[in-house]
PDB file of C-alpha atoms in Angstrom:
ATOM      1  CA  UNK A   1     -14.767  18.186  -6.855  1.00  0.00           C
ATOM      2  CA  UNK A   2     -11.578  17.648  -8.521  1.00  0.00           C
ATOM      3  CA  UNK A   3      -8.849  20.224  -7.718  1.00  0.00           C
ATOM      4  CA  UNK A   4      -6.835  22.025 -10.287  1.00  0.00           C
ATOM      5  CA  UNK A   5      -3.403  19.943  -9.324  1.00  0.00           C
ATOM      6  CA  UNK A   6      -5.055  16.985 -10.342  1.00  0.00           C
ATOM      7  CA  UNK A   7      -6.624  18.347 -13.469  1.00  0.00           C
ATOM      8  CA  UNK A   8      -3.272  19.603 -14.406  1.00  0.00           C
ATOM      9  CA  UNK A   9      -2.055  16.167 -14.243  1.00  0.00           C
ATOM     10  CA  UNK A  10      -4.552  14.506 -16.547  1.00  0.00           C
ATOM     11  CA  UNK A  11      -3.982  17.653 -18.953  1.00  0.00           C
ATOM     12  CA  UNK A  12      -0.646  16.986 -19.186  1.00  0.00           C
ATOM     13  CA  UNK A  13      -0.740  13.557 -19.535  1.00  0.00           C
ATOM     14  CA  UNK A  14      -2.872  14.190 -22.536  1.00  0.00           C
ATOM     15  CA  UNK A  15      -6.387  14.117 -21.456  1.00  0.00           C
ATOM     16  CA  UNK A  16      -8.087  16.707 -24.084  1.00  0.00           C
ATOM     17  CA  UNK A  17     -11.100  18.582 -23.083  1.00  0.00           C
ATOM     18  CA  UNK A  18     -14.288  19.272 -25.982  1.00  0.00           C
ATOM     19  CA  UNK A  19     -16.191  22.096 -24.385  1.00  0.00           C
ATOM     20  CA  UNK A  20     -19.692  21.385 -23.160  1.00  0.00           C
ATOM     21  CA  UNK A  21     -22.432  22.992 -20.876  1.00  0.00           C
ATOM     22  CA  UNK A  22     -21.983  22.305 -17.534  1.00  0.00           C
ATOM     23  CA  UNK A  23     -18.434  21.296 -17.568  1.00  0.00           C
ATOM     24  CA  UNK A  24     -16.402  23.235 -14.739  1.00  0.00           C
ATOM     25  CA  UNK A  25     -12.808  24.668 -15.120  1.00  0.00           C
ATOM     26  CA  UNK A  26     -10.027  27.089 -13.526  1.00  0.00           C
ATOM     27  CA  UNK A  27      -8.117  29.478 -15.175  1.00  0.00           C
ATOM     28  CA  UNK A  28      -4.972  29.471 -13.185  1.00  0.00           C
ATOM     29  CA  UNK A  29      -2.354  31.992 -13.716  1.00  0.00           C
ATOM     30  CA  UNK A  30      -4.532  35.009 -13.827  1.00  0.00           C
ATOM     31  CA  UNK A  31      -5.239  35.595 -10.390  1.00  0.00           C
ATOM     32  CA  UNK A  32      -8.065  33.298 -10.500  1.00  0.00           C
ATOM     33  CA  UNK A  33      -6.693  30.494  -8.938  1.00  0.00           C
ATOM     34  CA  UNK A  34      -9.559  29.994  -6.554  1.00  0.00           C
ATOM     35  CA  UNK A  35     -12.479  30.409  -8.576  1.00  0.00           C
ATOM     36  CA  UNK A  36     -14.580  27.949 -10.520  1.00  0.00           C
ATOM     37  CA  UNK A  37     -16.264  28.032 -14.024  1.00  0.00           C
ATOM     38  CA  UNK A  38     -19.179  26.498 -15.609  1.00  0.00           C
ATOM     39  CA  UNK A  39     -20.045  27.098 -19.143  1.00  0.00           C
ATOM     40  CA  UNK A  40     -23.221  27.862 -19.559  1.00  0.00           C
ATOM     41  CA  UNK A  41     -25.584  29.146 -22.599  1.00  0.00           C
ATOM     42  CA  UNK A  42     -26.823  31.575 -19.856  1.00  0.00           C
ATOM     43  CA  UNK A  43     -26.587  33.712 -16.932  1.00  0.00           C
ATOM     44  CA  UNK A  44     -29.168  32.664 -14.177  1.00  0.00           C
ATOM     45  CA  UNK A  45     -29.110  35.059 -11.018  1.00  0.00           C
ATOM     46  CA  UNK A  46     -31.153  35.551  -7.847  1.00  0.00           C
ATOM     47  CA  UNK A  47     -31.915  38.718  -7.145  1.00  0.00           C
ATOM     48  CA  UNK A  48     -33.306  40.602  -3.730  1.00  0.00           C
ATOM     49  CA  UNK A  49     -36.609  42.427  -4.926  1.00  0.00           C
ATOM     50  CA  UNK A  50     -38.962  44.323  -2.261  1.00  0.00           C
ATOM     51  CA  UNK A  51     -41.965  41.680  -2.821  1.00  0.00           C
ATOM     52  CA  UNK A  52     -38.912  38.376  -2.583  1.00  0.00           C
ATOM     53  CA  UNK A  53     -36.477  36.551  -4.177  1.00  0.00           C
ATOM     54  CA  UNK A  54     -36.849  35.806  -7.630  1.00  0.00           C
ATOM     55  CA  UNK A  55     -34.620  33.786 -10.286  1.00  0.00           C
ATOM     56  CA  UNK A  56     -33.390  36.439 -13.371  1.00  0.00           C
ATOM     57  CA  UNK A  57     -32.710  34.343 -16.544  1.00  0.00           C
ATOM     58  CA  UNK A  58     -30.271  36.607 -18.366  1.00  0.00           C
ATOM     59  CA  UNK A  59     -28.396  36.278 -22.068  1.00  0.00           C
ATOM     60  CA  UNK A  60     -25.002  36.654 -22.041  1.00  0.00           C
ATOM     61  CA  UNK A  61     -23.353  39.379 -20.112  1.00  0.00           C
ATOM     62  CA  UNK A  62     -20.383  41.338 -21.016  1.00  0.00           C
ATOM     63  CA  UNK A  63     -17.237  40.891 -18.288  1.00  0.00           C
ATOM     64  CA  UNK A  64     -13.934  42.307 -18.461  1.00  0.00           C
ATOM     65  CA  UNK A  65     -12.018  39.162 -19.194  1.00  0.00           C
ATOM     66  CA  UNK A  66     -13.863  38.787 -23.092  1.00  0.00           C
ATOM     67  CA  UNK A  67     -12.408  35.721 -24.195  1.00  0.00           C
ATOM     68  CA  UNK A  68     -10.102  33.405 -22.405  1.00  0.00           C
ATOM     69  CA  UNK A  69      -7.585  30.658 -24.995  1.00  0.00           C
ATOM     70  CA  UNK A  70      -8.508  27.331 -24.434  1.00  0.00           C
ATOM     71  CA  UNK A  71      -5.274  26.218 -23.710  1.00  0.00           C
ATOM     72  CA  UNK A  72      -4.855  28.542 -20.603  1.00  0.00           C
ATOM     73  CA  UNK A  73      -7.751  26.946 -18.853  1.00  0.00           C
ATOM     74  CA  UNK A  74      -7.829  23.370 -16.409  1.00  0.00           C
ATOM     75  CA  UNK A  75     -10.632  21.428 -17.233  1.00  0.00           C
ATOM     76  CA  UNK A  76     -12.068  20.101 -13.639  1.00  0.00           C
ATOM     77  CA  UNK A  77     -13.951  16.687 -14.617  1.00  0.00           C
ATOM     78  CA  UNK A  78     -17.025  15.851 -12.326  1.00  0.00           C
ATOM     79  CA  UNK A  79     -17.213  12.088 -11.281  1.00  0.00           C
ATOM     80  CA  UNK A  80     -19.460  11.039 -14.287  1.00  0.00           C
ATOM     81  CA  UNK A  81     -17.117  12.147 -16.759  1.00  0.00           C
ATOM     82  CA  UNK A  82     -14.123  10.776 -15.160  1.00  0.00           C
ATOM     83  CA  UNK A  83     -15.975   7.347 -15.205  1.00  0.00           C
ATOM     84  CA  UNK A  84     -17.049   8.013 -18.392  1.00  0.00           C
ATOM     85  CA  UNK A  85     -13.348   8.206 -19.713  1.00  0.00           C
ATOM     86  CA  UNK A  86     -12.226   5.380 -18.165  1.00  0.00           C
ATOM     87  CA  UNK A  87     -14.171   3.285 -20.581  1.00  0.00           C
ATOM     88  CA  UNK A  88     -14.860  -0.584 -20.666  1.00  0.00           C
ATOM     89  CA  UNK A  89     -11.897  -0.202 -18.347  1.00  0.00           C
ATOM     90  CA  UNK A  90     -14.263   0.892 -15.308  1.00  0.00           C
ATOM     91  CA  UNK A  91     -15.357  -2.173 -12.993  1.00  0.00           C
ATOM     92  CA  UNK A  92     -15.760  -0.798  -9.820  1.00  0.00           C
ATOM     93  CA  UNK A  93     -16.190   2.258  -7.600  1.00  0.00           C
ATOM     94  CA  UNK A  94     -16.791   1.088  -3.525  1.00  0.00           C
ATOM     95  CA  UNK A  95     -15.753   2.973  -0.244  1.00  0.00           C
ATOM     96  CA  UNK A  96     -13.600   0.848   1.958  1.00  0.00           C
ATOM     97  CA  UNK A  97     -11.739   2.255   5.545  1.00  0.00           C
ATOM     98  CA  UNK A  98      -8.911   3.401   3.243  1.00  0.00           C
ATOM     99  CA  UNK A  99     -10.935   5.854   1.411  1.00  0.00           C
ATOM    100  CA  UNK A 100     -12.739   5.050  -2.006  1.00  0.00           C
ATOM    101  CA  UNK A 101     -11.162   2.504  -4.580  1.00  0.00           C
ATOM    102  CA  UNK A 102     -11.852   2.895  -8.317  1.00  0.00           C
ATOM    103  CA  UNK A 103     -11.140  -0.598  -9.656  1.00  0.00           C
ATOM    104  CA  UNK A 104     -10.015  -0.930 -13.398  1.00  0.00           C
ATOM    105  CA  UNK A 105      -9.267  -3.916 -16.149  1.00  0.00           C
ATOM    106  CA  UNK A 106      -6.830  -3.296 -18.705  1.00  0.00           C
ATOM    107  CA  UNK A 107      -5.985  -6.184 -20.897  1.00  0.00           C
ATOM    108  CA  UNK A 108      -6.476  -8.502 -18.178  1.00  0.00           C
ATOM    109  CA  UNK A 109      -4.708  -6.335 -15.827  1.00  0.00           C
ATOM    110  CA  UNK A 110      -6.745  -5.416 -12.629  1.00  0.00           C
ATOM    111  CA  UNK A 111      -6.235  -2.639 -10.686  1.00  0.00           C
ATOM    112  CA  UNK A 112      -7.445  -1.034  -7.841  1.00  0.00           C
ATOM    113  CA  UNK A 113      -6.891   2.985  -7.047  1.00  0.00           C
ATOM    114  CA  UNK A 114      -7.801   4.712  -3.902  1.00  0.00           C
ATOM    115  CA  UNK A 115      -8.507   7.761  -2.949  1.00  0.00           C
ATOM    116  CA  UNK A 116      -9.877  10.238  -0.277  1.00  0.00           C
ATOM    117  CA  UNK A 117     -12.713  11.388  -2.944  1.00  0.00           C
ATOM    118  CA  UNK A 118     -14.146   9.393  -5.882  1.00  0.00           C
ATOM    119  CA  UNK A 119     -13.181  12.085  -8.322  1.00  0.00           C
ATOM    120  CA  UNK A 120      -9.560  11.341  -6.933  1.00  0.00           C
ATOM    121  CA  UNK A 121      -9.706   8.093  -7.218  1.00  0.00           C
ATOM    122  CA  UNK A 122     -11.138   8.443 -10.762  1.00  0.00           C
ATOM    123  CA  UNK A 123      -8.753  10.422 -12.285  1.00  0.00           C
ATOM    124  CA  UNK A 124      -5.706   8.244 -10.539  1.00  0.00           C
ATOM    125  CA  UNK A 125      -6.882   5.183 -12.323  1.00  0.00           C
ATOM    126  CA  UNK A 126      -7.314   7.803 -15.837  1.00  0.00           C
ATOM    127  CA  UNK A 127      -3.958   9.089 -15.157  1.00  0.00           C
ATOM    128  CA  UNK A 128      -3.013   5.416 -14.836  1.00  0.00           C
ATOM    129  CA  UNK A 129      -4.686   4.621 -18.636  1.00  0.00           C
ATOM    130  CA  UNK A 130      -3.643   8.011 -20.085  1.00  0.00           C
ATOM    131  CA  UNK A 131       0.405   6.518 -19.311  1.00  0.00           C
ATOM    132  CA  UNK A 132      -0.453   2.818 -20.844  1.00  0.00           C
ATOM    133  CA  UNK A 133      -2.060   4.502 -23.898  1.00  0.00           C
ATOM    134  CA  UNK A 134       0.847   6.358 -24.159  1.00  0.00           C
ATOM    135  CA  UNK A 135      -1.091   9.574 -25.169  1.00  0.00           C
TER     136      UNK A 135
END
């Protein structure tokens, strides 16, 4: 998973985040720093009954943070998405002894960028198109 000193980087570089199910995040600064998000339409728990474990599908529950401003949150991109960003600029993920290496073609300019983790790796070579776009 991507960490939340990476995320920060592609956030401020300019990478903007449209809210969607399943998409992780942090909310630094709140003394959250080490827990993870997922938006979700609903609250799924597992719960310890005397005849077994069963799955409780739930609406939504009311917790004592209420609402939370965009802006304060660090979205954490999984690999897909971070792929999926890079475009037609995307040729290549492979792992090599140096970790893995995201390899990229922009205007006829290929790069390779590795990484201990694809996700890393990933969002180097976003960071990297994020600065040539200029966003």
């Amino acid at each position: 998973m991507l960490g939340v000193d990476v995320a920060r980087q592609l956030k401020e570089a300019g990478l903007t985040w449209k809210p969607g199910p399943g998409d992780r995040f942090a909310i630094p600064d709140r003394d959250l720093d080490e827990d993870i998000f997922v938006l979700s339409n609903m609250t799924i728990q597992v719960y310890n009954l005397a005849e077994g474990r069963v799955i409780g599908f739930n609406g939504t529950t009311e917790w004592a943070l209420d609402d939370v401003d965009l802006e304060e949150t660090i979205w954490l991109p999984r690999e897909d998405q971070l792929r999926a960003l890079l475009g037609g600029t995307f040729r290549s993920l492979r792992r090599s002894d140096a970790g893995y290496e995201v390899e990229t073609d922009l205007l006829n300019e290929v790069r390779t960028f590795v990484a201990d983790t694809p996700e890393d790796a990933y969002a180097a070579a976003l960071l990297h198109l994020l600065a040539a776009a200029g966003i």
